[in-house]
PDB file of C-alpha atoms in Angstrom:
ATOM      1  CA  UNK A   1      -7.110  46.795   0.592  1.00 51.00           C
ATOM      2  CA  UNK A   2      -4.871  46.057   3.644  1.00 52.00           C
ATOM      3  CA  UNK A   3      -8.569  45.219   5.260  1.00 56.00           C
ATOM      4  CA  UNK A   4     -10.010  42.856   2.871  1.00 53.00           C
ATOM      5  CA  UNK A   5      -6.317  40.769   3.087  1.00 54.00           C
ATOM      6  CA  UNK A   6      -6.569  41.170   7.050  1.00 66.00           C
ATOM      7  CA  UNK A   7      -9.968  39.696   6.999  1.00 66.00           C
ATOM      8  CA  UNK A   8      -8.973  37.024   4.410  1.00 72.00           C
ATOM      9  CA  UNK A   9      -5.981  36.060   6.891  1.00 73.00           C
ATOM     10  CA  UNK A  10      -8.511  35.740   9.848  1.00 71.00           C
ATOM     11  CA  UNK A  11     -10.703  33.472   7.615  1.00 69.00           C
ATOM     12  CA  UNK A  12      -8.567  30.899   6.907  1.00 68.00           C
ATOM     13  CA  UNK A  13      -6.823  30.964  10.203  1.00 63.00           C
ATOM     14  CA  UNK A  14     -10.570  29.887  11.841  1.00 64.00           C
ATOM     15  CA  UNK A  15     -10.477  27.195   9.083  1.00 61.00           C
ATOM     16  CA  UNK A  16      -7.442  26.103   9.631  1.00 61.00           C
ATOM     17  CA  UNK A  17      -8.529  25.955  13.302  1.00 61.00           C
ATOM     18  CA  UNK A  18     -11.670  24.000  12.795  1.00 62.00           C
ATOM     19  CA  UNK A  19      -9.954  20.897  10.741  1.00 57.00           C
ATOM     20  CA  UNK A  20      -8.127  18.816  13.636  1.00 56.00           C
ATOM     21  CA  UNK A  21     -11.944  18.610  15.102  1.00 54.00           C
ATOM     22  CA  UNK A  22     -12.979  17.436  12.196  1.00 55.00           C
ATOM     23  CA  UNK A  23     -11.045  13.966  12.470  1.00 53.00           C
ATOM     24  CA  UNK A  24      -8.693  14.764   9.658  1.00 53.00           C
ATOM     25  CA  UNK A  25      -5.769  13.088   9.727  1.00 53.00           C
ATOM     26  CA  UNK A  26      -2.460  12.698   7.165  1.00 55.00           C
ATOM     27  CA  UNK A  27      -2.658   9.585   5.392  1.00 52.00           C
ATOM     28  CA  UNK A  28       1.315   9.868   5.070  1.00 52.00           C
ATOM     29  CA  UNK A  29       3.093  11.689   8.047  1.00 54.00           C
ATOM     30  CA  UNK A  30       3.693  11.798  11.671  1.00 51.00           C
ATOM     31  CA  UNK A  31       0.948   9.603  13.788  1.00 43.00           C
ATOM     32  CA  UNK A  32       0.716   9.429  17.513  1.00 42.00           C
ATOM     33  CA  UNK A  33       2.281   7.029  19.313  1.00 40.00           C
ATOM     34  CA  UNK A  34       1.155   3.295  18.218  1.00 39.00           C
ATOM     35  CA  UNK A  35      -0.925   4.599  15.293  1.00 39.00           C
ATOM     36  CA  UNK A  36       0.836   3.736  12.333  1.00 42.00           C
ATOM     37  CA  UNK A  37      -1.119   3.091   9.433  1.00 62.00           C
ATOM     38  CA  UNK A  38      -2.907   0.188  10.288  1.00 62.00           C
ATOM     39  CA  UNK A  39      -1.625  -3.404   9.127  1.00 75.00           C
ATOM     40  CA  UNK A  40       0.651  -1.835   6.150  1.00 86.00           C
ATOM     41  CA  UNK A  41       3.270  -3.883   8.071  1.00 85.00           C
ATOM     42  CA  UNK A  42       1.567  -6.644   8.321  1.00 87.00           C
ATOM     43  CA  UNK A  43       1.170  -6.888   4.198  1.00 91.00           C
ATOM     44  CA  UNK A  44       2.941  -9.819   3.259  1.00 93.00           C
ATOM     45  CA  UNK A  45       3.798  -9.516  -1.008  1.00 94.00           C
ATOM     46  CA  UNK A  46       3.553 -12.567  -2.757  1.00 93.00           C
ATOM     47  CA  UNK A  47       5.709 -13.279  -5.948  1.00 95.00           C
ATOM     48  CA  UNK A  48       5.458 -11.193  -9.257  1.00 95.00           C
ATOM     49  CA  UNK A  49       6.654 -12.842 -12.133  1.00 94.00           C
ATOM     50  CA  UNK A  50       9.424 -11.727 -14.375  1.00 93.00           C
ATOM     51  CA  UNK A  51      12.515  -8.755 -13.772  1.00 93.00           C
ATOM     52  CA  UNK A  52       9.885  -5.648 -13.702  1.00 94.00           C
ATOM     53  CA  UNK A  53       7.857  -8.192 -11.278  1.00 94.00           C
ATOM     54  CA  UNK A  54      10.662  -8.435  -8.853  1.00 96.00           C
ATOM     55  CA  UNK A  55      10.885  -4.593  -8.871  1.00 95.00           C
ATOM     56  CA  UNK A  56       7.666  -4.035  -8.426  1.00 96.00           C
ATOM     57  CA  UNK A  57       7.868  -6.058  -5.344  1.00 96.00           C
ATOM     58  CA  UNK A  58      10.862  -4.733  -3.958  1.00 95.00           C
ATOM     59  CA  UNK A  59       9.567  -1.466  -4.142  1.00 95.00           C
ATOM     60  CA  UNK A  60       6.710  -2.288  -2.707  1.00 95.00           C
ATOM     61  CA  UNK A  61       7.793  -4.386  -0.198  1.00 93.00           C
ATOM     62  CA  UNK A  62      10.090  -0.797   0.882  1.00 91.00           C
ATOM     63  CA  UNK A  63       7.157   1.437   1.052  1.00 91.00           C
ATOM     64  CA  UNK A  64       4.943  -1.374   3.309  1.00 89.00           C
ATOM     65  CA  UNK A  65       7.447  -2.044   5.657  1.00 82.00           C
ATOM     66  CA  UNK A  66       7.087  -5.832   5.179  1.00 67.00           C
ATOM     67  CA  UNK A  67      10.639  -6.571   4.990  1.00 61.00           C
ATOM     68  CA  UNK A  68      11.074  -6.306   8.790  1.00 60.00           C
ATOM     69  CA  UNK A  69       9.596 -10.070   9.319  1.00 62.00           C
ATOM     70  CA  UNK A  70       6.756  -8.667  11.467  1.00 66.00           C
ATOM     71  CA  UNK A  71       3.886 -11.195  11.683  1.00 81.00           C
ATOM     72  CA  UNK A  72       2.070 -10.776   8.215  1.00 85.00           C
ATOM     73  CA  UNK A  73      -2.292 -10.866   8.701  1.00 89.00           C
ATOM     74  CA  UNK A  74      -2.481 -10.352   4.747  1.00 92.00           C
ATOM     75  CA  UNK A  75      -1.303 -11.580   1.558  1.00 93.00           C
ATOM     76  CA  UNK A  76      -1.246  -9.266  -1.134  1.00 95.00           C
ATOM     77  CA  UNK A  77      -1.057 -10.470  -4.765  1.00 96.00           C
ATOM     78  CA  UNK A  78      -0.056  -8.615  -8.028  1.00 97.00           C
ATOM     79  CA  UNK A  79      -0.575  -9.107 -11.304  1.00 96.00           C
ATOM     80  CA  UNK A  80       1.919  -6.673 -13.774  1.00 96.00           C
ATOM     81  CA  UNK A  81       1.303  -6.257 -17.576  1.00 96.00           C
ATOM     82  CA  UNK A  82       2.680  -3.581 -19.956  1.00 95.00           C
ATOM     83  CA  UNK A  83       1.541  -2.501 -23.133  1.00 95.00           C
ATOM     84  CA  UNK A  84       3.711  -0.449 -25.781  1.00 94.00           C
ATOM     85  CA  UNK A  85       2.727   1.813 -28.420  1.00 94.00           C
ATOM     86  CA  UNK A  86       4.768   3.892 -30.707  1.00 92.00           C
ATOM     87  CA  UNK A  87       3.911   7.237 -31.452  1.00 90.00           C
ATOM     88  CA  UNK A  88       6.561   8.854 -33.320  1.00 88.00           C
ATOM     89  CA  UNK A  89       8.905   7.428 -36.656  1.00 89.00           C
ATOM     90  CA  UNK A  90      11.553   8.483 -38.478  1.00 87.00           C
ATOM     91  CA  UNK A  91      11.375   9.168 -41.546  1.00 89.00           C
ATOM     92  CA  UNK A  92      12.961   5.506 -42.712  1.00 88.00           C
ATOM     93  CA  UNK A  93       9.973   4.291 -40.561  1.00 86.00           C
ATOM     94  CA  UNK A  94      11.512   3.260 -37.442  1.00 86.00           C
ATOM     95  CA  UNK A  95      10.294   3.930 -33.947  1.00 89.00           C
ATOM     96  CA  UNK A  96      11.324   7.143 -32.497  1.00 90.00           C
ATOM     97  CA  UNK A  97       8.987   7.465 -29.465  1.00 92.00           C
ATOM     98  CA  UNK A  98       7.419   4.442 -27.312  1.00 94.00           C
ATOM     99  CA  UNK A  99       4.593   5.103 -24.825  1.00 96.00           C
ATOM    100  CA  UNK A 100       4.198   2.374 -22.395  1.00 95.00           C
ATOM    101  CA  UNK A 101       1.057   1.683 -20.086  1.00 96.00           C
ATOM    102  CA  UNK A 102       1.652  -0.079 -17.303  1.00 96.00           C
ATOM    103  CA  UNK A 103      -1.174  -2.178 -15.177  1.00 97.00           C
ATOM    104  CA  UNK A 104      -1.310  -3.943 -12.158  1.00 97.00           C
ATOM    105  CA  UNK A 105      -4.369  -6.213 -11.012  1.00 97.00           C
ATOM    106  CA  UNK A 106      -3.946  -6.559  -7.120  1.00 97.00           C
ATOM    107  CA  UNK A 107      -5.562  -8.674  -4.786  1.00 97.00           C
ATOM    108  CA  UNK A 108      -5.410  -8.201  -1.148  1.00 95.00           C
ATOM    109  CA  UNK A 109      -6.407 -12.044   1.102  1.00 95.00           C
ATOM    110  CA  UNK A 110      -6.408 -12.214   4.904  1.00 91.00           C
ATOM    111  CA  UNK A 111      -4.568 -15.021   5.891  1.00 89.00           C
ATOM    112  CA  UNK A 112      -7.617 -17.082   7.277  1.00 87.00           C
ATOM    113  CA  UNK A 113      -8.343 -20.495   5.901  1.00 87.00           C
ATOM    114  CA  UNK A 114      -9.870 -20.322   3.628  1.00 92.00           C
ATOM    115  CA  UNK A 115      -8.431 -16.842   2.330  1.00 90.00           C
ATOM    116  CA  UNK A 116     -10.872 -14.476   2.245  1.00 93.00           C
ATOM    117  CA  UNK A 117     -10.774 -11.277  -0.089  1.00 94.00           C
ATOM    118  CA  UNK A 118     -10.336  -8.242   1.908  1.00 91.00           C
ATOM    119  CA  UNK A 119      -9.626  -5.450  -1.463  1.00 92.00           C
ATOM    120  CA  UNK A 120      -8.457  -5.406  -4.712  1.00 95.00           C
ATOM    121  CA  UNK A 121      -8.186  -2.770  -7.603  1.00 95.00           C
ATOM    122  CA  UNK A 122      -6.590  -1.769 -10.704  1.00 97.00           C
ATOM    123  CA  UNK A 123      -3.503   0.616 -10.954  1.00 97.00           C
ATOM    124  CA  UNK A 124      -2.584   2.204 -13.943  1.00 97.00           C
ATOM    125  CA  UNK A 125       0.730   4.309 -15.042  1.00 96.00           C
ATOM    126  CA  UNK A 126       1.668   5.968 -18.161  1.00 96.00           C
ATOM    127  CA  UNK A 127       5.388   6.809 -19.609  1.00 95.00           C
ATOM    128  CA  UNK A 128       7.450   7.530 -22.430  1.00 94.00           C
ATOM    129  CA  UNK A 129      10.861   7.872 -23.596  1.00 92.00           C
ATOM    130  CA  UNK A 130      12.545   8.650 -27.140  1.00 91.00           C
ATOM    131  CA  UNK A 131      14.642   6.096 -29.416  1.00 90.00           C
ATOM    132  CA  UNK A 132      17.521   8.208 -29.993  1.00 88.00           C
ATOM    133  CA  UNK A 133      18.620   7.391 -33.774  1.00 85.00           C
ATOM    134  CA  UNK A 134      21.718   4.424 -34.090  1.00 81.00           C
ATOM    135  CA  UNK A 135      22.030   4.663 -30.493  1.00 86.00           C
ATOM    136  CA  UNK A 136      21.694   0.874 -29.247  1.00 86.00           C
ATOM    137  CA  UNK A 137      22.442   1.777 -25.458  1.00 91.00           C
ATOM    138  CA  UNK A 138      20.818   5.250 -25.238  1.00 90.00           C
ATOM    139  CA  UNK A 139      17.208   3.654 -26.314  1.00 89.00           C
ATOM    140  CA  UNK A 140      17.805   0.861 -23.656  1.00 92.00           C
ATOM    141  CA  UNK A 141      18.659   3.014 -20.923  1.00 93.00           C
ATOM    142  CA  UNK A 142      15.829   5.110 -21.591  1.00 92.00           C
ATOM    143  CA  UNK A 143      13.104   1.980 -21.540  1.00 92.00           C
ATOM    144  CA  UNK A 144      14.732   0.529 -18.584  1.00 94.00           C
ATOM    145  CA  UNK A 145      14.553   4.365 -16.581  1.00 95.00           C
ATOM    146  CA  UNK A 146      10.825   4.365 -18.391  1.00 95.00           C
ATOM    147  CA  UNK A 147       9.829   1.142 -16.961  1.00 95.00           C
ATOM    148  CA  UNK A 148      11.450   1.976 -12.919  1.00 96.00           C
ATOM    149  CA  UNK A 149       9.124   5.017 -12.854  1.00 96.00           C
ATOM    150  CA  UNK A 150       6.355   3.085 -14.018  1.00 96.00           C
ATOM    151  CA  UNK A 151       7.243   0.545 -11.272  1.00 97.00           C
ATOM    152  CA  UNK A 152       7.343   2.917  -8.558  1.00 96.00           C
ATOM    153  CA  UNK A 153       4.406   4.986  -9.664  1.00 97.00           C
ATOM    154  CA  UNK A 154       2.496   1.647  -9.187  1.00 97.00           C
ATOM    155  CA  UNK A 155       4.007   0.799  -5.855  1.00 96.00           C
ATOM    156  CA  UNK A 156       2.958   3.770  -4.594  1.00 95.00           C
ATOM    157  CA  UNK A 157      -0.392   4.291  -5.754  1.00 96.00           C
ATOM    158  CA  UNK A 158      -1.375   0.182  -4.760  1.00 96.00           C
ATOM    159  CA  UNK A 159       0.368   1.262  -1.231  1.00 95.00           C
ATOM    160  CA  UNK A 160      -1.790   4.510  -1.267  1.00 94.00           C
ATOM    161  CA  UNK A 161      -4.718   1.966  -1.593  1.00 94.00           C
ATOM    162  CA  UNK A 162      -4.202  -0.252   0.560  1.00 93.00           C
ATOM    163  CA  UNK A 163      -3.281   2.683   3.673  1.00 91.00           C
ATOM    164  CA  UNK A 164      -6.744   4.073   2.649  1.00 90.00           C
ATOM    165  CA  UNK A 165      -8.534   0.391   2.900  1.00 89.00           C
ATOM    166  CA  UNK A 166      -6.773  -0.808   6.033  1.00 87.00           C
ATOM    167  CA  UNK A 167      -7.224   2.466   7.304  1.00 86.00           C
ATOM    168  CA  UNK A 168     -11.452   2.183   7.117  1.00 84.00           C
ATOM    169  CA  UNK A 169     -11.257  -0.672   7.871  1.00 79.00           C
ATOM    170  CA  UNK A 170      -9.988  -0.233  11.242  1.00 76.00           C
ATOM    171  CA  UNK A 171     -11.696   2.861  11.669  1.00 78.00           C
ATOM    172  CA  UNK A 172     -14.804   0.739  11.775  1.00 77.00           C
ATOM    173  CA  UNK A 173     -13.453  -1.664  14.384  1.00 70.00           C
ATOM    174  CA  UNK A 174     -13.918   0.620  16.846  1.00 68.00           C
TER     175      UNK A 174
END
């Protein structure tokens, strides 16, 4: 027994050997020096309409690293709709449960003239929360924590995107 762990130890120490000469590299993490992700800085976010919008942007804005007024070589543009369903009623037939799917459209545009289209995809995110019965302030508090998770699981999957574009993209540059 002690063997067959021994020998399973040694395997995945030569595997775990072989994948930096592979070209692996963290998307997320430590880089060397002057190899951040490439141009996630330089990701300028246009506006997003309405309050959910403006978080969105925010948050993204946070995880790109825009904010610092570094010279921007791409526009990105969002798009944010939500759509609400109710899956559970009480018994007098009001809502008890609301599922809520968000869904932004993003667009990614050098900053050429004319702009040319460099990426763009779809990100979805699901969430719920409960309606607690005759409580006004619980149910809002509840959509509004709903609807910040939904806004920061978008950020970071459009973010997770656009490292992963940017990141081929540059990759063959050179």
């Amino acid at each position: 027994m002690r063997e067959a762990l021994s020998g399973q130890r040694r395997a995945l120490l030569g595997l775990l050997l072989l994948v930096p000469g592979c070209g692996f590299r963290p998307l997320h993490g430590p880089r060397p020096e002057g190899a951040a992700a490439p141009g996630l800085d330089a990701v300028r976010v246009g506006l997003i309409p309405e309050r959910n919008g403006q978080l969105l942007r925010r948050e993204l804005e946070a995880r790109l690293g825009s904010r610092d007024g570094g010279a921007a070589r791409y526009d990105l543009r969002v798009g944010l709709a939500y759509g609400v369903e109710l899956q559970g009623f009480a018994r007098d037939g009001t809502p008890s449960r609301v599922r809520i799917t968000a869904t932004a459209n993003w667009f990614l545009y050098d900053l050429n003239v004319p702009p040319r289209l460099v990426a763009n995809g779809t990100e979805r995110a699901f969430d719920a929360y409960n309606i607690p019965e005759n409580q006004f302030f619980a149910a809002d508090t509840a959509r509004d924590a709903t609807e910040r998770r939904l806004v920061e699981q978008l950020a970071e999957d459009i973010v997770r995107r656009l490292a992963i574009r940017l990141e081929a993209a540059a990759t063959a540059a050179r």
